[in-house]
PDB file of C-alpha atoms and ligand atoms in Angstrom:
ATOM      1  CA  UNK A   2     161.385 165.831  -1.075  1.00 55.00           C
ATOM      2  CA  UNK A   3     163.690 162.925  -0.322  1.00 63.00           C
ATOM      3  CA  UNK A   4     162.423 159.355  -0.254  1.00 72.00           C
ATOM      4  CA  UNK A   5     161.529 157.811   3.107  1.00 74.00           C
ATOM      5  CA  UNK A   6     164.368 156.026   4.870  1.00 82.00           C
ATOM      6  CA  UNK A   7     164.132 152.243   4.756  1.00 89.00           C
ATOM      7  CA  UNK A   8     163.966 151.248   8.393  1.00 95.00           C
ATOM      8  CA  UNK A   9     163.378 148.010  10.256  1.00 95.00           C
ATOM      9  CA  UNK A  10     162.045 147.340  13.719  1.00 97.00           C
ATOM     10  CA  UNK A  11     164.533 146.743  16.527  1.00 97.00           C
ATOM     11  CA  UNK A  12     163.468 144.153  19.090  1.00 97.00           C
ATOM     12  CA  UNK A  13     164.373 143.633  22.736  1.00 98.00           C
ATOM     13  CA  UNK A  14     167.117 143.102  23.941  1.00 98.00           C
ATOM     14  CA  UNK A  15     169.022 145.071  21.275  1.00 97.00           C
ATOM     15  CA  UNK A  16     171.437 147.437  23.100  1.00 97.00           C
ATOM     16  CA  UNK A  17     170.310 150.457  21.035  1.00 97.00           C
ATOM     17  CA  UNK A  18     167.037 150.353  22.987  1.00 98.00           C
ATOM     18  CA  UNK A  19     168.994 151.077  26.177  1.00 98.00           C
ATOM     19  CA  UNK A  20     170.773 154.236  24.998  1.00 97.00           C
ATOM     20  CA  UNK A  21     169.715 157.681  26.176  1.00 98.00           C
ATOM     21  CA  UNK A  22     169.113 159.663  22.988  1.00 98.00           C
ATOM     22  CA  UNK A  23     170.768 163.043  22.331  1.00 97.00           C
ATOM     23  CA  UNK A  24     168.707 166.033  21.098  1.00 97.00           C
ATOM     24  CA  UNK A  25     168.153 166.705  17.401  1.00 98.00           C
ATOM     25  CA  UNK A  26     169.522 169.994  16.069  1.00 97.00           C
ATOM     26  CA  UNK A  27     169.131 169.626  12.277  1.00 97.00           C
ATOM     27  CA  UNK A  28     165.566 170.119  11.035  1.00 98.00           C
ATOM     28  CA  UNK A  29     166.322 169.118   7.480  1.00 97.00           C
ATOM     29  CA  UNK A  30     165.179 166.791   4.705  1.00 96.00           C
ATOM     30  CA  UNK A  31     166.894 163.854   6.353  1.00 96.00           C
ATOM     31  CA  UNK A  32     164.771 164.343   9.471  1.00 97.00           C
ATOM     32  CA  UNK A  33     161.617 164.457   7.338  1.00 97.00           C
ATOM     33  CA  UNK A  34     162.714 161.267   5.537  1.00 96.00           C
ATOM     34  CA  UNK A  35     163.349 159.600   8.906  1.00 97.00           C
ATOM     35  CA  UNK A  36     159.883 160.579  10.160  1.00 97.00           C
ATOM     36  CA  UNK A  37     158.249 159.226   7.000  1.00 96.00           C
ATOM     37  CA  UNK A  38     160.229 155.984   7.319  1.00 96.00           C
ATOM     38  CA  UNK A  39     159.285 155.617  10.987  1.00 98.00           C
ATOM     39  CA  UNK A  40     155.586 156.170  10.256  1.00 98.00           C
ATOM     40  CA  UNK A  41     155.821 153.460   7.597  1.00 97.00           C
ATOM     41  CA  UNK A  42     157.341 150.956  10.068  1.00 97.00           C
ATOM     42  CA  UNK A  43     154.729 151.889  12.689  1.00 98.00           C
ATOM     43  CA  UNK A  44     151.779 151.334  10.349  1.00 98.00           C
ATOM     44  CA  UNK A  45     153.266 148.167   8.835  1.00 97.00           C
ATOM     45  CA  UNK A  46     153.764 146.731  12.325  1.00 97.00           C
ATOM     46  CA  UNK A  47     150.254 147.626  13.492  1.00 97.00           C
ATOM     47  CA  UNK A  48     151.553 150.108  16.061  1.00 97.00           C
ATOM     48  CA  UNK A  49     150.204 153.371  17.446  1.00 98.00           C
ATOM     49  CA  UNK A  50     153.553 154.878  18.440  1.00 98.00           C
ATOM     50  CA  UNK A  51     157.230 154.413  17.647  1.00 98.00           C
ATOM     51  CA  UNK A  52     160.428 155.913  19.053  1.00 98.00           C
ATOM     52  CA  UNK A  53     163.608 156.315  16.978  1.00 98.00           C
ATOM     53  CA  UNK A  54     165.655 153.751  19.011  1.00 98.00           C
ATOM     54  CA  UNK A  55     163.057 151.157  17.936  1.00 98.00           C
ATOM     55  CA  UNK A  56     164.381 151.492  14.383  1.00 98.00           C
ATOM     56  CA  UNK A  57     167.981 151.537  15.573  1.00 97.00           C
ATOM     57  CA  UNK A  58     168.388 155.323  15.565  1.00 97.00           C
ATOM     58  CA  UNK A  59     169.817 157.281  18.488  1.00 97.00           C
ATOM     59  CA  UNK A  60     167.540 160.277  17.962  1.00 98.00           C
ATOM     60  CA  UNK A  61     165.188 162.142  20.284  1.00 98.00           C
ATOM     61  CA  UNK A  62     162.216 161.544  17.995  1.00 98.00           C
ATOM     62  CA  UNK A  63     158.735 159.984  18.301  1.00 98.00           C
ATOM     63  CA  UNK A  64     155.919 159.323  15.867  1.00 98.00           C
ATOM     64  CA  UNK A  65     152.394 158.566  17.083  1.00 98.00           C
ATOM     65  CA  UNK A  66     148.968 157.947  15.603  1.00 98.00           C
ATOM     66  CA  UNK A  67     146.606 156.766  18.297  1.00 98.00           C
ATOM     67  CA  UNK A  68     144.219 155.354  15.670  1.00 98.00           C
ATOM     68  CA  UNK A  69     146.983 153.223  14.079  1.00 97.00           C
ATOM     69  CA  UNK A  70     145.236 154.015  10.776  1.00 98.00           C
ATOM     70  CA  UNK A  71     147.382 155.462   7.981  1.00 97.00           C
ATOM     71  CA  UNK A  72     144.215 156.801   6.350  1.00 98.00           C
ATOM     72  CA  UNK A  73     143.843 159.099   9.371  1.00 98.00           C
ATOM     73  CA  UNK A  74     147.030 161.063   8.791  1.00 97.00           C
ATOM     74  CA  UNK A  75     145.476 164.085  10.537  1.00 98.00           C
ATOM     75  CA  UNK A  76     145.930 162.126  13.791  1.00 98.00           C
ATOM     76  CA  UNK A  77     149.698 161.810  13.291  1.00 98.00           C
ATOM     77  CA  UNK A  78     151.835 163.420  15.940  1.00 98.00           C
ATOM     78  CA  UNK A  79     155.572 163.908  15.395  1.00 98.00           C
ATOM     79  CA  UNK A  80     157.512 164.969  18.475  1.00 98.00           C
ATOM     80  CA  UNK A  81     161.126 166.089  18.201  1.00 98.00           C
ATOM     81  CA  UNK A  82     163.095 166.604  21.423  1.00 98.00           C
ATOM     82  CA  UNK A  83     160.069 166.017  23.668  1.00 98.00           C
ATOM     83  CA  UNK A  84     160.219 166.458  27.428  1.00 98.00           C
ATOM     84  CA  UNK A  85     157.499 166.033  30.030  1.00 98.00           C
ATOM     85  CA  UNK A  86     157.312 169.245  32.027  1.00 98.00           C
ATOM     86  CA  UNK A  87     154.510 168.241  34.400  1.00 98.00           C
ATOM     87  CA  UNK A  88     152.573 165.166  35.381  1.00 97.00           C
ATOM     88  CA  UNK A  89     149.097 164.828  36.905  1.00 97.00           C
ATOM     89  CA  UNK A  90     148.684 163.413  40.408  1.00 97.00           C
ATOM     90  CA  UNK A  91     146.124 160.767  39.458  1.00 97.00           C
ATOM     91  CA  UNK A  92     147.547 157.517  38.095  1.00 97.00           C
ATOM     92  CA  UNK A  93     145.927 154.631  36.220  1.00 96.00           C
ATOM     93  CA  UNK A  94     147.004 151.029  35.694  1.00 96.00           C
ATOM     94  CA  UNK A  95     146.506 150.038  32.049  1.00 96.00           C
ATOM     95  CA  UNK A  96     147.713 147.215  29.829  1.00 97.00           C
ATOM     96  CA  UNK A  97     150.486 148.224  27.411  1.00 98.00           C
ATOM     97  CA  UNK A  98     152.221 146.508  24.544  1.00 97.00           C
ATOM     98  CA  UNK A  99     155.337 147.556  22.651  1.00 98.00           C
ATOM     99  CA  UNK A 100     156.465 146.860  19.069  1.00 98.00           C
ATOM    100  CA  UNK A 101     159.906 145.894  20.446  1.00 98.00           C
ATOM    101  CA  UNK A 102     158.230 143.223  22.637  1.00 98.00           C
ATOM    102  CA  UNK A 103     155.955 141.250  20.294  1.00 96.00           C
ATOM    103  CA  UNK A 104     153.256 139.190  22.030  1.00 92.00           C
ATOM    104  CA  UNK A 105     154.056 140.707  25.425  1.00 97.00           C
ATOM    105  CA  UNK A 106     151.583 142.770  27.430  1.00 96.00           C
ATOM    106  CA  UNK A 107     151.804 144.160  30.918  1.00 97.00           C
ATOM    107  CA  UNK A 108     149.909 146.542  33.148  1.00 97.00           C
ATOM    108  CA  UNK A 109     151.783 149.779  33.742  1.00 98.00           C
ATOM    109  CA  UNK A 110     150.867 152.537  36.183  1.00 97.00           C
ATOM    110  CA  UNK A 111     151.274 156.064  34.809  1.00 98.00           C
ATOM    111  CA  UNK A 112     149.943 159.551  35.549  1.00 98.00           C
ATOM    112  CA  UNK A 113     146.709 160.227  33.619  1.00 98.00           C
ATOM    113  CA  UNK A 114     147.712 163.699  32.479  1.00 98.00           C
ATOM    114  CA  UNK A 115     150.988 165.216  31.357  1.00 98.00           C
ATOM    115  CA  UNK A 116     152.294 168.351  29.723  1.00 98.00           C
ATOM    116  CA  UNK A 117     154.836 167.876  26.938  1.00 98.00           C
ATOM    117  CA  UNK A 118     157.121 170.464  25.403  1.00 98.00           C
ATOM    118  CA  UNK A 119     158.587 169.492  22.046  1.00 98.00           C
ATOM    119  CA  UNK A 120     159.343 170.680  18.539  1.00 98.00           C
ATOM    120  CA  UNK A 121     157.678 169.657  15.315  1.00 98.00           C
ATOM    121  CA  UNK A 122     159.551 168.334  12.294  1.00 98.00           C
ATOM    122  CA  UNK A 123     160.300 171.921  11.178  1.00 97.00           C
ATOM    123  CA  UNK A 124     161.620 172.946  14.590  1.00 98.00           C
ATOM    124  CA  UNK A 125     158.572 174.925  15.712  1.00 98.00           C
ATOM    125  CA  UNK A 126     157.876 174.756  19.447  1.00 98.00           C
ATOM    126  CA  UNK A 127     154.908 172.666  20.601  1.00 97.00           C
ATOM    127  CA  UNK A 128     153.270 172.556  24.006  1.00 98.00           C
ATOM    128  CA  UNK A 129     150.684 169.835  24.554  1.00 98.00           C
ATOM    129  CA  UNK A 130     148.451 169.165  27.535  1.00 98.00           C
ATOM    130  CA  UNK A 131     147.542 165.526  27.223  1.00 98.00           C
ATOM    131  CA  UNK A 132     145.079 163.221  28.958  1.00 97.00           C
ATOM    132  CA  UNK A 133     143.752 159.721  28.394  1.00 96.00           C
ATOM    133  CA  UNK A 134     145.115 157.309  25.814  1.00 96.00           C
ATOM    134  CA  UNK A 135     147.299 159.835  23.992  1.00 98.00           C
ATOM    135  CA  UNK A 136     148.930 160.880  27.276  1.00 98.00           C
ATOM    136  CA  UNK A 137     149.750 157.235  27.963  1.00 98.00           C
ATOM    137  CA  UNK A 138     151.190 156.616  24.497  1.00 98.00           C
ATOM    138  CA  UNK A 139     153.412 159.700  24.703  1.00 98.00           C
ATOM    139  CA  UNK A 140     154.696 158.666  28.151  1.00 98.00           C
ATOM    140  CA  UNK A 141     155.462 155.135  26.900  1.00 98.00           C
ATOM    141  CA  UNK A 142     157.290 156.452  23.830  1.00 98.00           C
ATOM    142  CA  UNK A 143     159.171 159.066  25.822  1.00 98.00           C
ATOM    143  CA  UNK A 144     160.485 156.280  28.072  1.00 98.00           C
ATOM    144  CA  UNK A 145     162.174 154.828  24.964  1.00 98.00           C
ATOM    145  CA  UNK A 146     164.200 158.036  24.534  1.00 98.00           C
ATOM    146  CA  UNK A 147     165.625 157.480  28.025  1.00 98.00           C
ATOM    147  CA  UNK A 148     166.382 153.797  27.418  1.00 98.00           C
ATOM    148  CA  UNK A 149     163.481 152.715  29.646  1.00 98.00           C
ATOM    149  CA  UNK A 150     161.492 149.727  28.421  1.00 98.00           C
ATOM    150  CA  UNK A 151     158.222 147.928  29.100  1.00 98.00           C
ATOM    151  CA  UNK A 152     160.133 145.182  30.907  1.00 97.00           C
ATOM    152  CA  UNK A 153     161.365 147.803  33.435  1.00 97.00           C
ATOM    153  CA  UNK A 154     157.839 149.030  34.134  1.00 97.00           C
ATOM    154  CA  UNK A 155     156.096 145.676  34.588  1.00 96.00           C
ATOM    155  CA  UNK A 156     155.257 144.076  37.923  1.00 96.00           C
ATOM    156  CA  UNK A 157     157.093 140.995  39.162  1.00 96.00           C
ATOM    157  CA  UNK A 158     153.916 139.022  38.424  1.00 96.00           C
ATOM    158  CA  UNK A 159     153.751 140.221  34.824  1.00 96.00           C
ATOM    159  CA  UNK A 160     157.466 139.500  34.404  1.00 96.00           C
ATOM    160  CA  UNK A 161     156.889 135.946  35.575  1.00 96.00           C
ATOM    161  CA  UNK A 162     153.828 135.543  33.357  1.00 96.00           C
ATOM    162  CA  UNK A 163     155.833 136.806  30.334  1.00 97.00           C
ATOM    163  CA  UNK A 164     159.049 134.999  31.235  1.00 97.00           C
ATOM    164  CA  UNK A 165     159.001 132.462  28.401  1.00 97.00           C
ATOM    165  CA  UNK A 166     158.258 135.148  25.785  1.00 97.00           C
ATOM    166  CA  UNK A 167     161.038 137.368  27.150  1.00 97.00           C
ATOM    167  CA  UNK A 168     163.509 134.482  27.102  1.00 97.00           C
ATOM    168  CA  UNK A 169     162.512 133.708  23.510  1.00 97.00           C
ATOM    169  CA  UNK A 170     163.327 137.277  22.491  1.00 98.00           C
ATOM    170  CA  UNK A 171     166.743 137.034  24.137  1.00 98.00           C
ATOM    171  CA  UNK A 172     167.402 133.695  22.388  1.00 98.00           C
ATOM    172  CA  UNK A 173     166.301 135.118  19.005  1.00 97.00           C
ATOM    173  CA  UNK A 174     168.584 138.106  19.475  1.00 97.00           C
ATOM    174  CA  UNK A 175     171.596 135.916  20.345  1.00 96.00           C
ATOM    175  CA  UNK A 176     170.890 133.672  17.358  1.00 96.00           C
ATOM    176  CA  UNK A 177     170.669 136.665  15.011  1.00 92.00           C
ATOM    177  CA  UNK A 178     174.206 137.785  15.878  1.00 86.00           C
TER     178      UNK A 178
HETATM  179 CO1   CO B   6     157.458 150.708  23.164  1.00 58.02          CO
END
């Protein structure tokens, strides 16, 4: 097995976070190495989900562990080419964070339940009916694959409340270039 890819977290407002990702067609060792590398970044950053654009990769790929605990590898969920095929009618407002927006939190309204069709890392078809926290995480991560970010989902009030932190991220990005 190949070694995990060395990956680093991509922060807002990096343009790669805005790209719509194309589907993955090669279910090979490189994909496995990418998944392993993404899980490493997620755990190191204290996250519970990570989308490929958040490590600078234009791939339709998510990794999730709702416990955030690397010891609980049985809770890991790897979704390749995921799409939401149905959404529940009930919605809930719940506070979300995002590894690409450190220190920023905002309430986001989303459907409670969703059905997701995807493939696993070997290309096998998956169909998941999700509710609760896991449903929310998957919907947040799936947004990333469409170039949709937490800042797009937050209310005007939350945007105002987080304005200084958002401006700091933009300044840091400009300075890093
Ligand atoms: Co995010």
